[in-house]
Amino acid sequence: MKNSSFYQIAVDYLTLALKVGENFDAVKKEITYKNKKGTLFLLTTLTSATEVIAISESLINCRMGKKPDYQLYNGSVSEEKDLKNLAKLVFSGVAILLLPENEYALTIEVRNYPTKGISEPNAEKSVRGSKDGFTESINDNIGLLRRRVRDKNLKIELITLGSKSKSDVALVYLDGVGDKKTIDKIREKLNNIDINSLVMTSRALVEKILPQRYNPFPLARYTERPDIASINLFQGKILLICDTSPDVIILPITIFDHFQDVEEYHQSPLVGSLTKIIRTLGIFLSVFLVPLWYILITETGINNYFILRPSKEVQMPLFLQIIIAELFVELIRLAIVHAPSELTSSIGVVAAIILGSVTIELDLFLPEVLVYVSFAAIASFATPSYELSLANRLIKVLLLTLCFLFGRLGFILGCIALFVFLVSKSVYGISYLYPLIPFDRREALKIFYRDDASHKKTL
């Protein structure tokens, strides 16, 4: 039988596109079946060797009179005629089988991405609850979701972004639960993204669909926990899962979504509510404690009635003391994040000695400065959302600067400006300050207390 024109064109195209002979993992393999020869293309670094061997065996054992298409052991076989799509599929780990009598190629699912094992996320640990977490594999992550959401209305749309990186992004939602207009807007934005690569995955993707510019507050929520992602699906949220990233993006969100933590839902309603109150108080203290203390200390007529006023004086101005202490705390945080885990305890000891004993003995800092700055730092570490805690630190420094320049008026104007700024923000039509603005009493109360599970259908 004469080879089809498509067969020879596709073989030449894929040989050139994969640079067979130059790339060590690019394989072009001839397979004999029924006295004819087909060609198999794949990347060994992204495919399962056992499945590739099984494909070869099923073709060798191919019975006469039947098309090889229907005798492959693998059920995930489809037809493809677009040459560009064929190259893209090979680079994503799919095997391409070309048969001389066909005017199309067979794409066979044999992907086996290198990935780490499933384990509990370091940033979202819980004493109770599941201990699994998302990985860098999009297939594993979707599997973890499907294990919890066994609903026929679960929709998973795969979109490829990046003209060079060809990164896979999954748009996940529950049909009939998620807002259709929001889903359409996100889908449209994803399809209109023009980018060469998406190596930075989740962060870069959020900036493409939700431009922030000078807004320090996070407009999307990230999670590495399948249980959190699943419960948000049932609440009508949309998920974006990027291949090579363990961070799943949750949209749309409000600022109070960043106050939520999984641990409070694994305790009794009373304990969970108490935890919520303490955490919410800590988030506000991380922003307002130090600027408010500065005003109480420096404003004439107020400091005489304030119990925790400085016990002594030092030469360095109070504002400069606080700024240096804040910078030092930030340096400690960066050092702990980027240092090897074996050195983190040593960094903490050194920091405690320098920031504590030495600075006080040399009369560089007031003891009260270290107390308030440290307390605010601990409160920021208690913030469930890492992105929100970083934004809060920036707002704290800006408020402190306004207090230094304009006194109590600066503090009041700064708080008003912050409130107006947050009110003006929305994410896909949802107010960033919902349920406070617009006010929803039932939802607003949930900021401070946890519902009893006996009255809920979604747990």
CSV table of C-alpha atoms in Angstrom, one decimal:
chain,number,residue,atom,x,y,z
A,1,MET,CA,0.0,0.0,0.0
A,2,LYS,CA,1.2,3.5,-0.8
A,3,ASN,CA,2.0,5.9,2.0
A,4,SER,CA,-0.5,8.7,2.5
A,5,SER,CA,0.7,12.3,1.8
A,6,PHE,CA,-0.2,13.2,5.4
A,7,TYR,CA,2.0,10.4,6.8
A,8,GLN,CA,5.2,11.6,5.1
A,9,ILE,CA,4.5,15.3,5.8
A,10,ALA,CA,3.8,14.6,9.5
A,11,VAL,CA,7.0,12.4,9.9
A,12,ASP,CA,9.2,15.1,8.4
A,13,TYR,CA,7.5,17.8,10.4
A,14,LEU,CA,7.8,16.1,13.8
A,15,THR,CA,11.4,14.9,13.1
A,16,LEU,CA,12.3,18.6,12.5
A,17,ALA,CA,10.2,20.0,15.3
A,18,LEU,CA,11.5,17.6,17.9
A,19,LYS,CA,15.1,17.9,16.6
A,20,VAL,CA,15.5,14.1,16.6
A,21,GLY,CA,19.1,13.2,16.8
A,22,GLU,CA,20.0,16.5,18.7
A,23,ASN,CA,17.7,16.1,21.7
A,24,PHE,CA,18.6,13.0,23.7
A,25,ASP,CA,15.0,12.4,24.9
A,26,ALA,CA,13.3,12.8,21.5
A,27,VAL,CA,12.5,9.4,20.1
A,28,LYS,CA,11.5,8.5,16.6
A,29,LYS,CA,10.7,4.8,16.5
A,30,GLU,CA,9.6,2.6,13.6
A,31,ILE,CA,7.1,-0.1,14.5
A,32,THR,CA,6.3,-3.0,12.3
A,33,TYR,CA,2.7,-4.3,12.1
A,34,LYS,CA,0.9,-6.4,9.5
A,35,ASN,CA,4.0,-6.3,7.2
A,36,LYS,CA,3.8,-2.5,7.3
A,37,LYS,CA,5.8,0.1,9.2
A,38,GLY,CA,4.4,2.9,11.4
A,39,THR,CA,6.3,5.7,13.2
A,40,LEU,CA,6.1,6.6,16.9
A,41,PHE,CA,7.2,9.9,18.3
A,42,LEU,CA,7.6,10.7,22.0
A,43,LEU,CA,9.8,12.3,24.7
A,44,THR,CA,11.2,9.7,27.0
A,45,THR,CA,11.5,12.2,29.9
A,46,LEU,CA,7.8,12.8,30.0
A,47,THR,CA,6.4,9.4,29.2
A,48,SER,CA,5.9,6.0,30.9
A,49,ALA,CA,8.2,3.4,29.5
A,50,THR,CA,5.9,0.5,30.4
A,51,GLU,CA,3.0,2.1,28.5
A,52,VAL,CA,5.2,2.8,25.4
A,53,ILE,CA,6.3,-0.9,25.4
A,54,ALA,CA,2.6,-2.0,25.7
A,55,ILE,CA,1.8,0.2,22.6
A,56,SER,CA,4.6,-1.6,20.6
A,57,GLU,CA,3.3,-5.0,21.7
A,58,SER,CA,-0.3,-4.3,20.8
A,59,LEU,CA,0.8,-3.2,17.3
A,60,ILE,CA,3.0,-6.2,16.8
A,61,ASN,CA,0.0,-8.5,17.9
A,62,CYS,CA,-2.3,-6.5,15.6
A,63,ARG,CA,-4.7,-8.9,13.9
A,64,MET,CA,-5.2,-8.8,10.1
A,65,GLY,CA,-8.4,-7.2,8.8
A,66,LYS,CA,-8.8,-4.8,11.7
A,67,LYS,CA,-7.6,-1.2,11.9
A,68,PRO,CA,-4.7,-0.7,14.4
A,69,ASP,CA,-6.5,2.3,15.8
A,70,TYR,CA,-9.0,0.0,17.7
A,71,GLN,CA,-6.4,-2.6,18.8
A,72,LEU,CA,-4.2,-0.3,20.9
A,73,TYR,CA,-4.3,-1.4,24.6
A,74,ASN,CA,-4.6,2.3,25.7
A,75,GLY,CA,-8.1,3.7,25.9
A,76,SER,CA,-7.0,7.3,25.7
A,77,VAL,CA,-6.5,7.4,21.9
A,78,SER,CA,-7.7,10.2,19.7
A,79,GLU,CA,-7.2,11.5,16.2
A,80,GLU,CA,-5.4,14.7,15.3
A,81,LYS,CA,-4.7,16.3,11.9
A,82,ASP,CA,-3.2,19.7,12.9
A,83,LEU,CA,0.7,19.4,12.7
A,84,LYS,CA,1.2,22.3,15.2
A,85,ASN,CA,-1.0,20.5,17.7
A,86,LEU,CA,0.9,17.3,17.2
A,87,ALA,CA,4.2,19.0,18.2
A,88,LYS,CA,2.6,20.7,21.2
A,89,LEU,CA,1.1,17.3,22.3
A,90,VAL,CA,4.5,15.6,22.1
A,91,PHE,CA,6.1,18.4,24.2
A,92,SER,CA,3.4,17.8,26.8
A,93,GLY,CA,4.2,14.1,27.0
A,94,VAL,CA,1.7,12.5,24.6
A,95,ALA,CA,2.9,9.9,22.2
A,96,ILE,CA,2.1,10.3,18.5
A,97,LEU,CA,1.6,7.3,16.3
A,98,LEU,CA,1.7,7.8,12.5
A,99,LEU,CA,0.3,5.0,10.3
A,100,PRO,CA,1.0,5.0,6.6
A,101,GLU,CA,-2.6,4.3,5.5
A,102,ASN,CA,-4.1,7.1,7.7
A,103,GLU,CA,-4.7,10.8,6.9
A,104,TYR,CA,-4.5,11.6,10.6
A,105,ALA,CA,-2.2,10.9,13.6
A,106,LEU,CA,-3.1,8.9,16.7
A,107,THR,CA,-2.4,10.7,19.9
A,108,ILE,CA,-1.9,8.3,22.8
A,109,GLU,CA,-2.0,9.3,26.5
A,110,VAL,CA,1.2,8.0,28.1
A,111,ARG,CA,2.2,11.0,30.2
A,112,ASN,CA,4.3,10.4,33.3
A,113,TYR,CA,5.5,13.7,34.6
A,114,PRO,CA,8.4,13.8,37.2
A,115,THR,CA,6.9,15.1,40.4
A,116,LYS,CA,7.3,15.0,44.1
A,117,GLY,CA,5.2,12.8,46.4
A,118,ILE,CA,1.9,14.1,47.8
A,119,SER,CA,2.4,15.5,51.2
A,120,GLU,CA,1.0,18.1,53.6
A,121,PRO,CA,1.8,21.7,52.5
A,122,ASN,CA,4.3,23.4,54.8
A,123,ALA,CA,2.5,26.8,54.6
A,124,GLU,CA,-1.0,25.4,55.4
A,125,LYS,CA,-0.5,22.8,58.1
A,126,SER,CA,-3.4,21.5,60.2
A,127,VAL,CA,-3.4,19.5,63.4
A,128,ARG,CA,-6.6,17.7,62.2
A,129,GLY,CA,-7.8,17.1,58.7
A,130,SER,CA,-6.3,15.7,55.6
A,131,LYS,CA,-2.6,15.6,55.1
A,132,ASP,CA,-2.4,15.6,51.3
A,133,GLY,CA,-1.5,18.6,49.2
A,134,PHE,CA,-1.3,19.7,45.6
A,135,THR,CA,1.9,18.9,43.7
A,136,GLU,CA,3.6,20.3,40.5
A,137,SER,CA,1.6,17.8,38.4
A,138,ILE,CA,-1.7,19.1,36.9
A,139,ASN,CA,-2.9,15.5,36.5
A,140,ASP,CA,-2.3,14.7,40.2
A,141,ASN,CA,-4.0,17.9,41.3
A,142,ILE,CA,-7.1,17.3,39.2
A,143,GLY,CA,-7.2,13.7,40.6
A,144,LEU,CA,-7.1,15.1,44.2
A,145,LEU,CA,-10.0,17.4,43.4
A,146,ARG,CA,-12.1,14.6,41.7
A,147,ARG,CA,-11.6,12.4,44.7
A,148,ARG,CA,-13.5,15.0,46.8
A,149,VAL,CA,-15.9,16.4,44.2
A,150,ARG,CA,-17.6,13.4,42.6
A,151,ASP,CA,-20.2,15.6,40.9
A,152,LYS,CA,-21.3,15.3,37.2
A,153,ASN,CA,-21.4,19.1,37.0
A,154,LEU,CA,-17.7,19.4,37.7
A,155,LYS,CA,-16.2,21.0,34.6
A,156,ILE,CA,-12.5,21.1,33.8
A,157,GLU,CA,-11.4,23.0,30.8
A,158,LEU,CA,-7.8,22.8,29.7
A,159,ILE,CA,-6.2,25.9,28.1
A,160,THR,CA,-2.7,26.1,26.8
A,161,LEU,CA,-0.8,29.4,27.4
A,162,GLY,CA,2.6,30.6,26.2
A,163,SER,CA,3.8,30.5,22.6
A,164,LYS,CA,7.0,28.9,23.7
A,165,SER,CA,6.4,27.3,27.1
A,166,LYS,CA,3.0,25.8,26.1
A,167,SER,CA,1.9,25.7,29.7
A,168,ASP,CA,-1.3,23.9,30.6
A,169,VAL,CA,-3.9,25.7,32.8
A,170,ALA,CA,-7.1,24.1,33.9
A,171,LEU,CA,-10.2,26.2,34.5
A,172,VAL,CA,-12.3,24.3,37.1
A,173,TYR,CA,-15.8,25.1,38.2
A,174,LEU,CA,-19.1,23.5,39.2
A,175,ASP,CA,-21.6,24.1,36.4
A,176,GLY,CA,-24.8,25.6,37.9
A,177,VAL,CA,-23.0,26.7,41.1
A,178,GLY,CA,-20.4,29.1,39.8
A,179,ASP,CA,-21.5,32.4,38.3
A,180,LYS,CA,-21.7,31.9,34.5
A,181,LYS,CA,-20.8,35.5,33.7
A,182,THR,CA,-17.7,35.3,35.9
A,183,ILE,CA,-16.7,32.0,34.3
A,184,ASP,CA,-17.1,33.5,30.8
A,185,LYS,CA,-15.0,36.6,31.8
A,186,ILE,CA,-12.2,34.5,33.2
A,187,ARG,CA,-12.2,32.1,30.2
A,188,GLU,CA,-12.1,35.1,27.8
A,189,LYS,CA,-9.2,36.6,29.6
A,190,LEU,CA,-7.3,33.4,29.6
A,191,ASN,CA,-7.9,32.9,25.8
A,192,ASN,CA,-6.8,36.4,25.1
A,193,ILE,CA,-3.5,36.2,27.0
A,194,ASP,CA,-0.5,36.8,24.6
A,195,ILE,CA,2.6,35.6,26.3
A,196,ASN,CA,5.8,33.7,25.4
A,197,SER,CA,6.1,31.7,28.5
A,198,LEU,CA,4.4,31.1,31.8
A,199,VAL,CA,7.3,29.7,33.8
A,200,MET,CA,6.3,31.7,36.9
A,201,THR,CA,2.9,30.0,36.6
A,202,SER,CA,0.3,31.1,39.2
A,203,ARG,CA,1.7,34.6,40.1
A,204,ALA,CA,2.2,35.5,36.5
A,205,LEU,CA,-1.2,34.2,35.5
A,206,VAL,CA,-3.0,36.3,38.2
A,207,GLU,CA,-1.2,39.4,37.0
A,208,LYS,CA,-2.4,38.8,33.5
A,209,ILE,CA,-6.0,38.3,34.3
A,210,LEU,CA,-6.1,40.7,37.3
A,211,PRO,CA,-3.7,43.7,36.8
A,212,GLN,CA,-2.7,45.1,40.2
A,213,ARG,CA,-0.1,47.9,39.4
A,214,TYR,CA,0.0,49.8,42.7
A,215,ASN,CA,-2.4,47.7,44.7
A,216,PRO,CA,-0.5,45.7,47.4
A,217,PHE,CA,-3.5,43.7,48.4
A,218,PRO,CA,-4.0,40.2,46.9
A,219,LEU,CA,-6.8,39.9,44.4
A,220,ALA,CA,-6.7,36.1,44.3
A,221,ARG,CA,-6.3,33.5,46.9
A,222,TYR,CA,-3.8,30.6,46.7
A,223,THR,CA,-4.0,27.3,48.4
A,224,GLU,CA,-2.1,24.0,48.3
A,225,ARG,CA,-4.8,22.1,50.1
A,226,PRO,CA,-7.3,20.0,48.1
A,227,ASP,CA,-10.0,20.3,50.9
A,228,ILE,CA,-9.9,24.1,50.8
A,229,ALA,CA,-10.1,24.1,47.0
A,230,SER,CA,-13.0,21.7,47.0
A,231,ILE,CA,-15.1,23.6,49.6
A,232,ASN,CA,-14.6,26.8,47.5
A,233,LEU,CA,-15.9,25.0,44.4
A,234,PHE,CA,-19.1,24.1,46.3
A,235,GLN,CA,-19.3,27.8,47.3
A,236,GLY,CA,-19.4,28.9,43.7
A,237,LYS,CA,-15.7,29.9,43.3
A,238,ILE,CA,-13.6,29.2,40.2
A,239,LEU,CA,-10.2,27.4,40.4
A,240,LEU,CA,-7.2,27.9,38.1
A,241,ILE,CA,-4.7,25.0,38.2
A,242,CYS,CA,-1.3,25.6,36.5
A,243,ASP,CA,0.9,22.8,35.5
A,244,THR,CA,4.3,22.8,37.4
A,245,SER,CA,2.7,24.8,40.3
A,246,PRO,CA,1.3,23.4,43.5
A,247,ASP,CA,-0.6,26.7,44.1
A,248,VAL,CA,-4.2,26.6,43.0
A,249,ILE,CA,-5.8,30.0,42.4
A,250,ILE,CA,-9.2,30.7,43.8
A,251,LEU,CA,-11.4,33.4,42.2
A,252,PRO,CA,-13.3,35.7,42.8
A,253,ILE,CA,-12.4,36.6,46.4
A,254,THR,CA,-12.8,39.3,49.0
A,255,ILE,CA,-10.3,40.5,51.6
A,256,PHE,CA,-12.1,38.4,54.3
A,257,ASP,CA,-11.5,35.2,52.3
A,258,HIS,CA,-7.8,35.7,53.3
A,259,PHE,CA,-8.9,35.6,57.0
A,260,GLN,CA,-10.0,32.0,56.7
A,261,ASP,CA,-8.0,29.1,57.9
A,262,VAL,CA,-8.7,25.3,57.7
A,263,GLU,CA,-7.8,24.6,61.4
A,264,GLU,CA,-10.8,26.5,62.8
A,265,TYR,CA,-13.1,24.1,61.0
A,266,HIS,CA,-11.5,21.0,62.6
A,267,GLN,CA,-12.3,22.2,66.1
A,268,SER,CA,-15.5,22.6,68.0
A,269,PRO,CA,-17.7,25.6,67.0
A,270,LEU,CA,-16.8,27.4,70.2
A,271,VAL,CA,-13.1,26.9,69.9
A,272,GLY,CA,-13.2,27.6,66.2
A,273,SER,CA,-15.0,30.9,66.9
A,274,LEU,CA,-12.5,31.9,69.5
A,275,THR,CA,-9.7,31.1,67.1
A,276,LYS,CA,-11.4,33.2,64.4
A,277,ILE,CA,-11.7,36.2,66.8
A,278,ILE,CA,-8.1,36.0,68.0
A,279,ARG,CA,-6.9,35.7,64.4
A,280,THR,CA,-9.0,38.6,63.1
A,281,LEU,CA,-7.8,40.7,66.0
A,282,GLY,CA,-4.2,39.7,65.3
A,283,ILE,CA,-4.6,40.8,61.6
A,284,PHE,CA,-5.8,44.2,62.6
A,285,LEU,CA,-3.1,44.6,65.2
A,286,SER,CA,-0.4,43.7,62.7
A,287,VAL,CA,-1.4,46.9,60.8
A,288,PHE,CA,-2.5,49.4,63.4
A,289,LEU,CA,-0.7,48.6,66.6
A,290,VAL,CA,2.6,50.2,66.0
A,291,PRO,CA,1.3,53.4,64.3
A,292,LEU,CA,-1.3,53.8,67.0
A,293,TRP,CA,1.3,53.4,69.8
A,294,TYR,CA,3.5,55.9,68.1
A,295,ILE,CA,0.6,58.5,68.1
A,296,LEU,CA,-0.2,57.8,71.8
A,297,ILE,CA,3.5,58.3,72.7
A,298,THR,CA,4.3,61.4,70.7
A,299,GLU,CA,1.1,63.4,70.8
A,300,THR,CA,1.1,65.9,73.6
A,301,GLY,CA,-1.9,65.6,75.9
A,302,ILE,CA,-2.3,61.8,75.3
A,303,ASN,CA,1.1,60.4,76.4
A,304,ASN,CA,0.7,61.5,80.0
A,305,TYR,CA,-2.3,59.2,80.4
A,306,PHE,CA,-0.8,56.2,78.5
A,307,ILE,CA,0.4,53.5,80.8
A,308,LEU,CA,2.9,51.9,78.5
A,309,ARG,CA,4.9,55.0,77.7
A,310,PRO,CA,8.8,54.8,77.3
A,311,SER,CA,10.6,54.2,80.6
A,312,LYS,CA,13.7,56.0,79.4
A,313,GLU,CA,15.1,58.2,76.6
A,314,VAL,CA,17.6,57.4,73.9
A,315,GLN,CA,19.3,59.7,71.4
A,316,MET,CA,17.9,58.1,68.2
A,317,PRO,CA,14.4,59.5,67.2
A,318,LEU,CA,11.5,57.2,68.0
A,319,PHE,CA,10.4,57.0,64.3
A,320,LEU,CA,13.8,56.0,63.2
A,321,GLN,CA,14.0,53.3,65.9
A,322,ILE,CA,10.7,51.8,64.7
A,323,ILE,CA,11.7,51.8,61.1
A,324,ILE,CA,15.1,50.2,61.7
A,325,ALA,CA,13.5,47.6,64.0
A,326,GLU,CA,10.9,46.9,61.2
A,327,LEU,CA,13.6,46.5,58.6
A,328,PHE,CA,15.5,44.2,60.9
A,329,VAL,CA,12.5,42.0,61.4
A,330,GLU,CA,11.9,41.9,57.7
A,331,LEU,CA,15.5,40.9,57.1
A,332,ILE,CA,15.1,38.0,59.6
A,333,ARG,CA,12.0,36.9,57.8
A,334,LEU,CA,13.8,36.9,54.4
A,335,ALA,CA,16.8,35.1,55.9
A,336,ILE,CA,14.6,32.3,57.4
A,337,VAL,CA,12.6,31.9,54.2
A,338,HIS,CA,15.7,31.5,52.0
A,339,ALA,CA,18.1,29.9,54.4
A,340,PRO,CA,18.5,26.1,54.6
A,341,SER,CA,16.2,24.6,57.2
A,342,GLU,CA,19.1,23.5,59.3
A,343,LEU,CA,20.1,27.2,59.9
A,344,THR,CA,16.8,28.7,60.7
A,345,SER,CA,17.1,28.1,64.5
A,346,SER,CA,20.6,29.6,64.5
A,347,ILE,CA,19.3,32.7,62.6
A,348,GLY,CA,16.6,33.1,65.3
A,349,VAL,CA,19.1,32.9,68.1
A,350,VAL,CA,21.4,35.5,66.5
A,351,ALA,CA,18.5,37.8,65.7
A,352,ALA,CA,17.2,37.6,69.3
A,353,ILE,CA,20.7,38.5,70.7
A,354,ILE,CA,21.2,41.4,68.3
A,355,LEU,CA,17.7,42.8,68.3
A,356,GLY,CA,17.2,42.2,72.0
A,357,SER,CA,20.1,42.4,74.4
A,358,VAL,CA,22.7,44.3,72.4
A,359,THR,CA,20.5,47.1,71.1
A,360,ILE,CA,19.0,47.8,74.6
A,361,GLU,CA,22.3,47.6,76.4
A,362,LEU,CA,23.9,50.1,74.0
A,363,ASP,CA,20.8,52.4,74.3
A,364,LEU,CA,20.1,52.2,70.6
A,365,PHE,CA,16.4,51.2,71.0
A,366,LEU,CA,13.8,51.6,73.6
A,367,PRO,CA,12.6,48.3,75.1
A,368,GLU,CA,9.0,49.3,74.3
A,369,VAL,CA,9.9,49.7,70.6
A,370,LEU,CA,11.1,46.1,70.4
A,371,VAL,CA,8.0,44.9,72.3
A,372,TYR,CA,5.5,46.5,70.0
A,373,VAL,CA,7.4,45.8,66.8
A,374,SER,CA,7.8,42.1,67.8
A,375,PHE,CA,4.2,41.8,68.8
A,376,ALA,CA,3.0,43.2,65.4
A,377,ALA,CA,5.4,40.8,63.6
A,378,ILE,CA,3.9,37.8,65.5
A,379,ALA,CA,0.4,39.0,64.6
A,380,SER,CA,1.4,39.2,61.0
A,381,PHE,CA,2.7,35.7,61.1
A,382,ALA,CA,-0.7,34.5,62.4
A,383,THR,CA,-2.3,35.8,59.2
A,384,PRO,CA,-3.4,32.8,57.2
A,385,SER,CA,-2.7,34.5,53.8
A,386,TYR,CA,1.0,35.1,53.2
A,387,GLU,CA,0.2,37.6,50.5
A,388,LEU,CA,-2.1,39.6,52.8
A,389,SER,CA,0.5,39.7,55.6
A,390,LEU,CA,3.0,41.2,53.2
A,391,ALA,CA,0.5,43.9,52.1
A,392,ASN,CA,-0.4,44.6,55.7
A,393,ARG,CA,3.3,45.2,56.5
A,394,LEU,CA,3.6,47.8,53.7
A,395,ILE,CA,0.4,49.6,54.9
A,396,LYS,CA,1.7,49.6,58.5
A,397,VAL,CA,4.9,51.4,57.3
A,398,LEU,CA,2.9,53.9,55.2
A,399,LEU,CA,0.6,54.7,58.2
A,400,LEU,CA,3.6,55.1,60.5
A,401,THR,CA,5.2,57.5,58.0
A,402,LEU,CA,2.0,59.6,57.9
A,403,CYS,CA,1.9,59.6,61.7
A,404,PHE,CA,5.5,60.9,61.7
A,405,LEU,CA,4.7,63.7,59.2
A,406,PHE,CA,1.3,64.8,60.3
A,407,GLY,CA,0.6,63.4,63.8
A,408,ARG,CA,-2.8,62.1,64.7
A,409,LEU,CA,-4.3,63.8,61.6
A,410,GLY,CA,-2.0,61.7,59.4
A,411,PHE,CA,-3.2,58.5,61.2
A,412,ILE,CA,-6.9,59.5,60.7
A,413,LEU,CA,-6.4,60.5,57.1
A,414,GLY,CA,-4.4,57.3,56.4
A,415,CYS,CA,-7.1,55.1,57.8
A,416,ILE,CA,-9.8,57.0,55.7
A,417,ALA,CA,-7.6,56.7,52.6
A,418,LEU,CA,-7.1,52.9,53.2
A,419,PHE,CA,-10.8,52.4,53.7
A,420,VAL,CA,-11.8,54.4,50.5
A,421,PHE,CA,-9.1,52.5,48.6
A,422,LEU,CA,-10.5,49.1,49.7
A,423,VAL,CA,-14.1,50.1,49.0
A,424,SER,CA,-13.2,51.1,45.4
A,425,LYS,CA,-11.8,47.7,44.7
A,426,SER,CA,-13.7,44.7,43.3
A,427,VAL,CA,-12.9,41.3,41.8
A,428,TYR,CA,-15.1,40.4,38.9
A,429,GLY,CA,-18.0,42.5,40.2
A,430,ILE,CA,-17.7,41.4,43.9
A,431,SER,CA,-16.8,44.2,46.3
A,432,TYR,CA,-13.4,43.6,48.0
A,433,LEU,CA,-14.9,44.5,51.4
A,434,TYR,CA,-18.0,42.2,51.1
A,435,PRO,CA,-19.8,41.3,53.3
A,436,LEU,CA,-19.2,44.6,55.1
A,437,ILE,CA,-19.9,46.7,51.9
A,438,PRO,CA,-22.5,45.9,50.7
A,439,PHE,CA,-23.5,44.8,54.2
A,440,ASP,CA,-24.7,41.3,54.7
A,441,ARG,CA,-25.3,40.6,58.4
A,442,ARG,CA,-25.3,36.8,58.2
A,443,GLU,CA,-22.1,36.7,56.2
A,444,ALA,CA,-20.4,39.4,58.2
A,445,LEU,CA,-21.0,37.5,61.4
A,446,LYS,CA,-19.1,34.6,59.9
A,447,ILE,CA,-15.9,36.6,60.0
A,448,PHE,CA,-15.9,36.2,63.8
A,449,TYR,CA,-17.7,32.9,64.4
A,450,ARG,CA,-17.8,29.4,63.0
A,451,ASP,CA,-21.1,27.9,62.0
A,452,ASP,CA,-22.3,24.7,63.6
A,453,ALA,CA,-22.0,21.9,61.0
A,454,SER,CA,-25.3,20.4,62.0
A,455,HIS,CA,-27.1,23.3,60.1
A,456,LYS,CA,-25.0,23.1,57.0
A,457,LYS,CA,-25.2,20.9,53.9
A,458,THR,CA,-21.8,21.7,52.5
A,459,LEU,CA,-19.0,20.6,54.9
